[in-house]
mmCIF file of N, CA and C in Angstrom:
data_model
loop_
_atom_site.group_PDB
_atom_site.id
_atom_site.type_symbol
_atom_site.label_atom_id
_atom_site.label_comp_id
_atom_site.label_asym_id
_atom_site.label_seq_id
_atom_site.Cartn_x
_atom_site.Cartn_y
_atom_site.Cartn_z
ATOM 1 N N GLN A 17 81.066 112.732 135.851
ATOM 2 C CA GLN A 17 81.031 112.997 134.434
ATOM 3 C C GLN A 17 82.275 113.776 134.041
ATOM 4 N N ILE A 18 82.852 113.389 132.927
ATOM 5 C CA ILE A 18 84.042 114.065 132.428
ATOM 6 C C ILE A 18 83.867 114.225 130.929
ATOM 7 N N ASP A 19 84.265 115.371 130.417
ATOM 8 C CA ASP A 19 84.196 115.633 128.989
ATOM 9 C C ASP A 19 85.581 115.521 128.369
ATOM 10 N N LEU A 20 85.620 114.974 127.164
ATOM 11 C CA LEU A 20 86.859 114.827 126.419
ATOM 12 C C LEU A 20 86.707 115.547 125.079
ATOM 13 N N VAL A 21 87.694 116.328 124.714
ATOM 14 C CA VAL A 21 87.650 117.052 123.457
ATOM 15 C C VAL A 21 88.951 116.850 122.703
ATOM 16 N N GLU A 22 88.858 116.245 121.530
ATOM 17 C CA GLU A 22 90.035 116.029 120.696
ATOM 18 C C GLU A 22 90.285 117.233 119.793
ATOM 19 N N SER A 23 91.547 117.406 119.435
ATOM 20 C CA SER A 23 91.935 118.450 118.494
ATOM 21 C C SER A 23 93.201 118.022 117.771
ATOM 22 N N GLY A 24 93.517 118.746 116.703
ATOM 23 C CA GLY A 24 94.749 118.494 115.973
ATOM 24 C C GLY A 24 94.572 117.776 114.654
ATOM 25 N N GLY A 25 93.355 117.384 114.332
ATOM 26 C CA GLY A 25 93.122 116.718 113.064
ATOM 27 C C GLY A 25 93.142 117.691 111.903
ATOM 28 N N GLY A 26 92.977 117.143 110.709
ATOM 29 C CA GLY A 26 92.975 117.956 109.499
ATOM 30 C C GLY A 26 93.582 117.173 108.362
ATOM 31 N N SER A 27 93.989 117.886 107.325
ATOM 32 C CA SER A 27 94.638 117.262 106.172
ATOM 33 C C SER A 27 96.147 117.334 106.340
ATOM 34 N N VAL A 28 96.802 116.214 106.140
ATOM 35 C CA VAL A 28 98.261 116.151 106.282
ATOM 36 C C VAL A 28 98.844 115.396 105.099
ATOM 37 N N GLN A 29 100.093 115.663 104.828
ATOM 38 C CA GLN A 29 100.786 115.011 103.731
ATOM 39 C C GLN A 29 101.355 113.670 104.198
ATOM 40 N N ALA A 30 101.264 112.685 103.345
ATOM 41 C CA ALA A 30 101.870 111.400 103.666
ATOM 42 C C ALA A 30 103.356 111.587 103.941
ATOM 43 N N GLY A 31 103.825 110.886 104.964
ATOM 44 C CA GLY A 31 105.232 110.978 105.335
ATOM 45 C C GLY A 31 105.519 111.984 106.434
ATOM 46 N N SER A 32 104.570 112.845 106.712
ATOM 47 C CA SER A 32 104.777 113.848 107.759
ATOM 48 C C SER A 32 104.368 113.282 109.111
ATOM 49 N N SER A 33 104.525 114.106 110.155
ATOM 50 C CA SER A 33 104.128 113.721 111.505
ATOM 51 C C SER A 33 102.885 114.502 111.906
ATOM 52 N N LEU A 34 102.153 113.928 112.821
ATOM 53 C CA LEU A 34 100.897 114.523 113.254
ATOM 54 C C LEU A 34 100.764 114.360 114.755
ATOM 55 N N THR A 35 100.311 115.407 115.422
ATOM 56 C CA THR A 35 100.085 115.330 116.861
ATOM 57 C C THR A 35 98.638 115.671 117.163
ATOM 58 N N LEU A 36 97.963 114.757 117.837
ATOM 59 C CA LEU A 36 96.592 114.957 118.264
ATOM 60 C C LEU A 36 96.564 115.149 119.766
ATOM 61 N N SER A 37 95.642 115.959 120.232
ATOM 62 C CA SER A 37 95.503 116.204 121.660
ATOM 63 C C SER A 37 94.087 115.912 122.114
ATOM 64 N N CYS A 38 93.979 115.502 123.356
ATOM 65 C CA CYS A 38 92.678 115.264 123.975
ATOM 66 C C CYS A 38 92.677 115.985 125.309
ATOM 67 N N ALA A 39 91.760 116.917 125.469
ATOM 68 C CA ALA A 39 91.657 117.684 126.703
ATOM 69 C C ALA A 39 90.537 117.120 127.571
ATOM 70 N N PHE A 40 90.871 116.864 128.825
ATOM 71 C CA PHE A 40 89.884 116.378 129.786
ATOM 72 C C PHE A 40 89.350 117.553 130.607
ATOM 73 N N SER A 41 88.058 117.540 130.887
ATOM 74 C CA SER A 41 87.467 118.630 131.655
ATOM 75 C C SER A 41 87.904 118.598 133.113
ATOM 76 N N GLN A 42 88.415 117.456 133.557
ATOM 77 C CA GLN A 42 88.928 117.347 134.911
ATOM 78 C C GLN A 42 89.927 116.207 134.969
ATOM 79 N N ARG A 43 90.794 116.300 135.949
ATOM 80 C CA ARG A 43 91.753 115.237 136.164
ATOM 81 C C ARG A 43 91.028 114.057 136.823
ATOM 82 N N GLY A 44 91.529 112.871 136.538
ATOM 83 C CA GLY A 44 90.933 111.763 137.266
ATOM 84 C C GLY A 44 90.940 110.418 136.623
ATOM 85 N N PRO A 45 90.675 110.284 135.322
ATOM 86 C CA PRO A 45 90.643 108.943 134.729
ATOM 87 C C PRO A 45 91.966 108.232 134.920
ATOM 88 N N ASN A 46 91.880 106.977 135.269
ATOM 89 C CA ASN A 46 93.090 106.214 135.513
ATOM 90 C C ASN A 46 93.619 105.521 134.267
ATOM 91 N N CYS A 47 92.763 105.278 133.310
ATOM 92 C CA CYS A 47 93.231 104.702 132.063
ATOM 93 C C CYS A 47 92.607 105.463 130.893
ATOM 94 N N MET A 48 93.405 105.662 129.895
ATOM 95 C CA MET A 48 93.022 106.450 128.742
ATOM 96 C C MET A 48 93.552 105.771 127.492
ATOM 97 N N ALA A 49 92.943 106.083 126.382
ATOM 98 C CA ALA A 49 93.399 105.454 125.154
ATOM 99 C C ALA A 49 92.993 106.289 123.951
ATOM 100 N N TRP A 50 93.693 106.040 122.859
ATOM 101 C CA TRP A 50 93.323 106.584 121.557
ATOM 102 C C TRP A 50 92.826 105.435 120.674
ATOM 103 N N PHE A 51 91.732 105.720 119.980
ATOM 104 C CA PHE A 51 91.175 104.804 118.997
ATOM 105 C C PHE A 51 91.033 105.553 117.680
ATOM 106 N N ARG A 52 90.817 104.809 116.626
ATOM 107 C CA ARG A 52 90.479 105.431 115.349
ATOM 108 C C ARG A 52 89.465 104.556 114.629
ATOM 109 N N GLN A 53 88.736 105.200 113.744
ATOM 110 C CA GLN A 53 87.732 104.478 112.976
ATOM 111 C C GLN A 53 87.662 105.048 111.569
ATOM 112 N N ALA A 54 87.929 104.199 110.611
ATOM 113 C CA ALA A 54 87.813 104.572 109.207
ATOM 114 C C ALA A 54 86.411 104.219 108.724
ATOM 115 N N PRO A 55 85.936 104.861 107.667
ATOM 116 C CA PRO A 55 84.599 104.564 107.161
ATOM 117 C C PRO A 55 84.419 103.072 106.849
ATOM 118 N N GLY A 56 83.349 102.507 107.376
ATOM 119 C CA GLY A 56 83.065 101.105 107.132
ATOM 120 C C GLY A 56 83.885 100.131 107.944
ATOM 121 N N GLN A 57 84.726 100.662 108.835
ATOM 122 C CA GLN A 57 85.591 99.806 109.639
ATOM 123 C C GLN A 57 85.194 99.869 111.111
ATOM 124 N N GLU A 58 85.642 98.893 111.869
ATOM 125 C CA GLU A 58 85.410 98.904 113.309
ATOM 126 C C GLU A 58 86.366 99.883 113.981
ATOM 127 N N ARG A 59 85.989 100.297 115.159
ATOM 128 C CA ARG A 59 86.853 101.181 115.932
ATOM 129 C C ARG A 59 88.072 100.376 116.397
ATOM 130 N N GLU A 60 89.245 100.946 116.170
ATOM 131 C CA GLU A 60 90.502 100.242 116.396
ATOM 132 C C GLU A 60 91.328 100.953 117.460
ATOM 133 N N ALA A 61 91.829 100.186 118.434
ATOM 134 C CA ALA A 61 92.693 100.760 119.467
ATOM 135 C C ALA A 61 94.080 101.018 118.909
ATOM 136 N N ILE A 62 94.654 102.161 119.277
ATOM 137 C CA ILE A 62 95.988 102.521 118.799
ATOM 138 C C ILE A 62 97.000 102.503 119.937
ATOM 139 N N ALA A 63 96.654 103.205 121.035
ATOM 140 C CA ALA A 63 97.579 103.336 122.148
ATOM 141 C C ALA A 63 96.805 103.575 123.431
ATOM 142 N N GLY A 64 97.372 103.112 124.538
ATOM 143 C CA GLY A 64 96.721 103.267 125.832
ATOM 144 C C GLY A 64 97.698 103.713 126.898
ATOM 145 N N PHE A 65 97.160 104.317 127.936
ATOM 146 C CA PHE A 65 97.999 104.841 129.015
ATOM 147 C C PHE A 65 97.294 104.562 130.334
ATOM 148 N N TYR A 66 98.060 104.054 131.316
ATOM 149 C CA TYR A 66 97.496 103.734 132.623
ATOM 150 C C TYR A 66 98.276 104.485 133.683
ATOM 151 N N THR A 67 97.585 105.270 134.507
ATOM 152 C CA THR A 67 98.263 106.081 135.513
ATOM 153 C C THR A 67 98.842 105.243 136.648
ATOM 154 N N GLY A 68 98.429 103.996 136.729
ATOM 155 C CA GLY A 68 98.911 103.133 137.801
ATOM 156 C C GLY A 68 100.308 102.603 137.594
ATOM 157 N N GLY A 69 100.915 102.973 136.489
ATOM 158 C CA GLY A 69 102.291 102.562 136.256
ATOM 159 C C GLY A 69 102.436 101.635 135.070
ATOM 160 N N GLY A 70 103.683 101.412 134.697
ATOM 161 C CA GLY A 70 103.950 100.568 133.542
ATOM 162 C C GLY A 70 104.034 101.385 132.278
ATOM 163 N N PRO A 71 104.602 100.804 131.253
ATOM 164 C CA PRO A 71 104.749 101.524 129.989
ATOM 165 C C PRO A 71 103.418 101.669 129.272
ATOM 166 N N PRO A 72 103.327 102.576 128.339
ATOM 167 C CA PRO A 72 102.104 102.683 127.537
ATOM 168 C C PRO A 72 101.876 101.422 126.708
ATOM 169 N N TYR A 73 100.650 101.269 126.252
ATOM 170 C CA TYR A 73 100.307 100.132 125.404
ATOM 171 C C TYR A 73 100.184 100.624 123.956
ATOM 172 N N TYR A 74 100.649 99.806 123.032
ATOM 173 C CA TYR A 74 100.550 100.149 121.622
ATOM 174 C C TYR A 74 100.047 98.944 120.841
ATOM 175 N N SER A 75 99.225 99.223 119.842
ATOM 176 C CA SER A 75 98.771 98.132 118.982
ATOM 177 C C SER A 75 99.930 97.660 118.115
ATOM 178 N N ASP A 76 99.893 96.430 117.742
ATOM 179 C CA ASP A 76 100.966 95.875 116.907
ATOM 180 C C ASP A 76 101.045 96.620 115.577
ATOM 181 N N SER A 77 99.908 97.029 115.054
ATOM 182 C CA SER A 77 99.914 97.659 113.737
ATOM 183 C C SER A 77 100.530 99.048 113.756
ATOM 184 N N MET A 78 100.520 99.706 114.901
ATOM 185 C CA MET A 78 101.009 101.071 114.984
ATOM 186 C C MET A 78 102.303 101.214 115.774
ATOM 187 N N LYS A 79 102.708 100.148 116.430
ATOM 188 C CA LYS A 79 103.905 100.231 117.272
ATOM 189 C C LYS A 79 105.102 100.684 116.450
ATOM 190 N N GLY A 80 105.847 101.636 117.000
ATOM 191 C CA GLY A 80 107.013 102.166 116.309
ATOM 192 C C GLY A 80 106.731 103.468 115.584
ATOM 193 N N ARG A 81 105.458 103.755 115.320
ATOM 194 C CA ARG A 81 105.091 105.007 114.635
ATOM 195 C C ARG A 81 104.295 105.952 115.507
ATOM 196 N N VAL A 82 103.842 105.482 116.666
ATOM 197 C CA VAL A 82 103.014 106.332 117.508
ATOM 198 C C VAL A 82 103.600 106.429 118.916
ATOM 199 N N THR A 83 103.302 107.558 119.545
ATOM 200 C CA THR A 83 103.719 107.784 120.926
ATOM 201 C C THR A 83 102.561 108.433 121.661
ATOM 202 N N ILE A 84 102.193 107.863 122.798
ATOM 203 C CA ILE A 84 101.125 108.431 123.622
ATOM 204 C C ILE A 84 101.752 109.003 124.877
ATOM 205 N N THR A 85 101.323 110.198 125.248
ATOM 206 C CA THR A 85 101.839 110.826 126.454
ATOM 207 C C THR A 85 100.706 111.552 127.167
ATOM 208 N N ARG A 86 100.919 111.761 128.452
ATOM 209 C CA ARG A 86 99.976 112.539 129.241
ATOM 210 C C ARG A 86 100.756 113.645 129.927
ATOM 211 N N ASP A 87 100.210 114.852 129.948
ATOM 212 C CA ASP A 87 100.965 115.949 130.559
ATOM 213 C C ASP A 87 100.884 115.852 132.071
ATOM 214 N N THR A 88 101.706 116.655 132.749
ATOM 215 C CA THR A 88 101.824 116.562 134.203
ATOM 216 C C THR A 88 100.554 116.998 134.924
ATOM 217 N N SER A 89 99.713 117.773 134.263
ATOM 218 C CA SER A 89 98.462 118.181 134.902
ATOM 219 C C SER A 89 97.445 117.046 134.915
ATOM 220 N N GLY A 90 97.701 116.054 134.060
ATOM 221 C CA GLY A 90 96.774 114.934 133.968
ATOM 222 C C GLY A 90 95.530 115.233 133.189
ATOM 223 N N ARG A 91 95.532 116.368 132.458
ATOM 224 C CA ARG A 91 94.319 116.751 131.775
ATOM 225 C C ARG A 91 94.467 116.815 130.262
ATOM 226 N N THR A 92 95.626 116.436 129.759
ATOM 227 C CA THR A 92 95.812 116.404 128.316
ATOM 228 C C THR A 92 96.510 115.112 127.925
ATOM 229 N N LEU A 93 95.932 114.430 126.976
ATOM 230 C CA LEU A 93 96.495 113.199 126.440
ATOM 231 C C LEU A 93 96.869 113.465 124.989
ATOM 232 N N THR A 94 98.086 113.118 124.622
ATOM 233 C CA THR A 94 98.594 113.430 123.297
ATOM 234 C C THR A 94 98.961 112.160 122.554
ATOM 235 N N LEU A 95 98.700 112.174 121.258
ATOM 236 C CA LEU A 95 99.105 111.080 120.389
ATOM 237 C C LEU A 95 99.909 111.659 119.236
ATOM 238 N N ARG A 96 101.094 111.185 119.079
ATOM 239 C CA ARG A 96 101.931 111.591 117.955
ATOM 240 C C ARG A 96 102.028 110.421 116.991
ATOM 241 N N ILE A 97 101.809 110.710 115.711
ATOM 242 C CA ILE A 97 101.941 109.686 114.675
ATOM 243 C C ILE A 97 103.032 110.138 113.725
ATOM 244 N N ASP A 98 104.028 109.341 113.526
ATOM 245 C CA ASP A 98 105.118 109.645 112.605
ATOM 246 C C ASP A 98 104.900 108.942 111.264
ATOM 247 N N LYS A 99 105.427 109.563 110.209
ATOM 248 C CA LYS A 99 105.369 108.970 108.875
ATOM 249 C C LYS A 99 103.940 108.528 108.533
ATOM 250 N N VAL A 100 103.025 109.456 108.584
ATOM 251 C CA VAL A 100 101.632 109.107 108.340
ATOM 252 C C VAL A 100 101.464 108.535 106.933
ATOM 253 N N GLN A 101 100.508 107.620 106.823
ATOM 254 C CA GLN A 101 100.224 106.942 105.563
ATOM 255 C C GLN A 101 98.757 107.156 105.214
ATOM 256 N N ARG A 102 98.401 106.878 103.983
ATOM 257 C CA ARG A 102 97.016 107.062 103.573
ATOM 258 C C ARG A 102 96.077 106.207 104.407
ATOM 259 N N ASP A 103 96.547 105.050 104.831
ATOM 260 C CA ASP A 103 95.730 104.172 105.664
ATOM 261 C C ASP A 103 95.461 104.746 107.048
ATOM 262 N N ASP A 104 96.148 105.824 107.395
ATOM 263 C CA ASP A 104 95.900 106.464 108.686
ATOM 264 C C ASP A 104 94.695 107.404 108.623
ATOM 265 N N THR A 105 94.133 107.581 107.445
ATOM 266 C CA THR A 105 92.942 108.403 107.310
ATOM 267 C C THR A 105 91.800 107.785 108.092
ATOM 268 N N ALA A 106 91.271 108.552 109.052
ATOM 269 C CA ALA A 106 90.231 108.035 109.936
ATOM 270 C C ALA A 106 89.784 109.154 110.872
ATOM 271 N N THR A 107 88.751 108.863 111.649
ATOM 272 C CA THR A 107 88.388 109.729 112.759
ATOM 273 C C THR A 107 89.048 109.174 114.007
ATOM 274 N N TYR A 108 89.736 110.031 114.726
ATOM 275 C CA TYR A 108 90.492 109.618 115.910
ATOM 276 C C TYR A 108 89.747 110.055 117.168
ATOM 277 N N PHE A 109 89.608 109.105 118.083
ATOM 278 C CA PHE A 109 88.876 109.331 119.321
ATOM 279 C C PHE A 109 89.770 109.092 120.531
ATOM 280 N N CYS A 110 89.571 109.875 121.570
ATOM 281 C CA CYS A 110 90.182 109.508 122.836
ATOM 282 C C CYS A 110 89.095 108.987 123.763
ATOM 283 N N ALA A 111 89.495 108.129 124.681
ATOM 284 C CA ALA A 111 88.578 107.466 125.588
ATOM 285 C C ALA A 111 89.196 107.412 126.973
ATOM 286 N N ALA A 112 88.340 107.352 127.992
ATOM 287 C CA ALA A 112 88.835 107.339 129.367
ATOM 288 C C ALA A 112 87.929 106.503 130.255
ATOM 289 N N GLU A 113 88.528 106.013 131.306
ATOM 290 C CA GLU A 113 87.794 105.183 132.252
ATOM 291 C C GLU A 113 88.433 105.311 133.633
ATOM 292 N N TYR A 114 87.615 105.244 134.680
ATOM 293 C CA TYR A 114 88.127 105.302 136.042
ATOM 294 C C TYR A 114 88.431 103.913 136.606
ATOM 295 N N LEU A 115 87.671 102.933 136.191
ATOM 296 C CA LEU A 115 87.827 101.575 136.722
ATOM 297 C C LEU A 115 88.690 100.775 135.774
ATOM 298 N N CYS A 116 89.904 100.489 136.191
ATOM 299 C CA CYS A 116 90.897 99.973 135.266
ATOM 300 C C CYS A 116 91.478 98.620 135.673
ATOM 301 N N ALA A 117 90.727 97.833 136.390
ATOM 302 C CA ALA A 117 91.235 96.520 136.769
ATOM 303 C C ALA A 117 91.553 95.703 135.518
ATOM 304 N N ASN A 118 92.709 95.046 135.548
ATOM 305 C CA ASN A 118 93.148 94.195 134.432
ATOM 306 C C ASN A 118 93.201 94.936 133.111
ATOM 307 N N ILE A 119 93.545 96.201 133.136
ATOM 308 C CA ILE A 119 93.503 97.018 131.931
ATOM 309 C C ILE A 119 94.444 96.497 130.859
ATOM 310 N N GLN A 120 95.529 95.879 131.288
ATOM 311 C CA GLN A 120 96.499 95.403 130.299
ATOM 312 C C GLN A 120 95.870 94.408 129.333
ATOM 313 N N SER A 121 94.910 93.651 129.816
ATOM 314 C CA SER A 121 94.302 92.620 128.973
ATOM 315 C C SER A 121 93.074 93.098 128.224
ATOM 316 N N ARG A 122 92.625 94.295 128.505
ATOM 317 C CA ARG A 122 91.374 94.730 127.859
ATOM 318 C C ARG A 122 91.435 96.147 127.328
ATOM 319 N N TRP A 123 92.619 96.723 127.236
ATOM 320 C CA TRP A 123 92.707 98.130 126.838
ATOM 321 C C TRP A 123 92.273 98.354 125.391
ATOM 322 N N THR A 124 92.323 97.311 124.577
ATOM 323 C CA THR A 124 91.980 97.482 123.170
ATOM 324 C C THR A 124 90.482 97.431 122.893
ATOM 325 N N SER A 125 89.696 97.073 123.879
ATOM 326 C CA SER A 125 88.256 96.965 123.651
ATOM 327 C C SER A 125 87.560 98.300 123.893
ATOM 328 N N PRO A 126 86.780 98.780 122.922
ATOM 329 C CA PRO A 126 86.038 100.025 123.153
ATOM 330 C C PRO A 126 85.082 99.927 124.348
ATOM 331 N N HIS A 127 84.642 98.729 124.656
ATOM 332 C CA HIS A 127 83.691 98.554 125.762
ATOM 333 C C HIS A 127 84.332 98.814 127.120
ATOM 334 N N THR A 128 85.648 98.888 127.159
ATOM 335 C CA THR A 128 86.348 99.142 128.421
ATOM 336 C C THR A 128 86.126 100.560 128.909
ATOM 337 N N TYR A 129 85.850 101.482 128.009
ATOM 338 C CA TYR A 129 85.852 102.910 128.326
ATOM 339 C C TYR A 129 84.449 103.490 128.374
ATOM 340 N N THR A 130 84.190 104.252 129.407
ATOM 341 C CA THR A 130 82.886 104.876 129.581
ATOM 342 C C THR A 130 82.808 106.228 128.886
ATOM 343 N N PHE A 131 83.916 106.955 128.882
ATOM 344 C CA PHE A 131 83.907 108.334 128.410
ATOM 345 C C PHE A 131 84.652 108.454 127.084
ATOM 346 N N TRP A 132 84.032 109.179 126.148
ATOM 347 C CA TRP A 132 84.573 109.335 124.806
ATOM 348 C C TRP A 132 84.462 110.776 124.334
ATOM 349 N N GLY A 133 85.437 111.168 123.544
ATOM 350 C CA GLY A 133 85.312 112.425 122.840
ATOM 351 C C GLY A 133 84.526 112.223 121.555
ATOM 352 N N ARG A 134 84.278 113.309 120.846
ATOM 353 C CA ARG A 134 83.508 113.230 119.603
ATOM 354 C C ARG A 134 84.380 112.911 118.404
ATOM 355 N N GLY A 135 85.681 112.983 118.583
ATOM 356 C CA GLY A 135 86.588 112.614 117.509
ATOM 357 C C GLY A 135 87.106 113.801 116.724
ATOM 358 N N THR A 136 88.246 113.571 116.087
ATOM 359 C CA THR A 136 88.834 114.562 115.197
ATOM 360 C C THR A 136 89.244 113.834 113.910
ATOM 361 N N GLN A 137 88.885 114.410 112.781
ATOM 362 C CA GLN A 137 89.109 113.765 111.495
ATOM 363 C C GLN A 137 90.531 114.014 111.000
ATOM 364 N N VAL A 138 91.168 112.969 110.547
ATOM 365 C CA VAL A 138 92.491 113.065 109.939
ATOM 366 C C VAL A 138 92.393 112.517 108.522
ATOM 367 N N THR A 139 92.846 113.312 107.568
ATOM 368 C CA THR A 139 92.876 112.894 106.168
ATOM 369 C C THR A 139 94.310 113.011 105.670
ATOM 370 N N VAL A 140 94.839 111.914 105.193
ATOM 371 C CA VAL A 140 96.217 111.890 104.713
ATOM 372 C C VAL A 140 96.201 111.960 103.193
ATOM 373 N N ASN A 141 96.894 112.965 102.671
ATOM 374 C CA ASN A 141 96.985 113.168 101.233
ATOM 375 C C ASN A 141 98.305 112.643 100.712
ATOM 376 N N GLN A 142 98.245 112.035 99.549
ATOM 377 C CA GLN A 142 99.459 111.472 98.962
ATOM 378 C C GLN A 142 100.325 112.574 98.402
#
């Protein structure tokens, strides 16, 4: 069992940058990801990270505006969003999984991940 806790949400001005963090209670998950969910919408994958190597994964809709990183301790996952827009208003979740076979082809599915944080709310003001 591993606990995930997101932080860094709040109200931000459109056009600014935002950094969200996810703290893991222990090191270990081999694949991690950030998702977001707006009211009435499905949960959407934004970025993924696999400890087994290779570059991070980014959704087409967010590529170029987001950066996902993991610190050297392996216990903090960070998401930076540049030039935030009103459409970025959502609850942001981090997710983790130990079993990551074929992760490149399934990282965008919420069903891939066993462990989830409770989310952090981001509201973008014009």
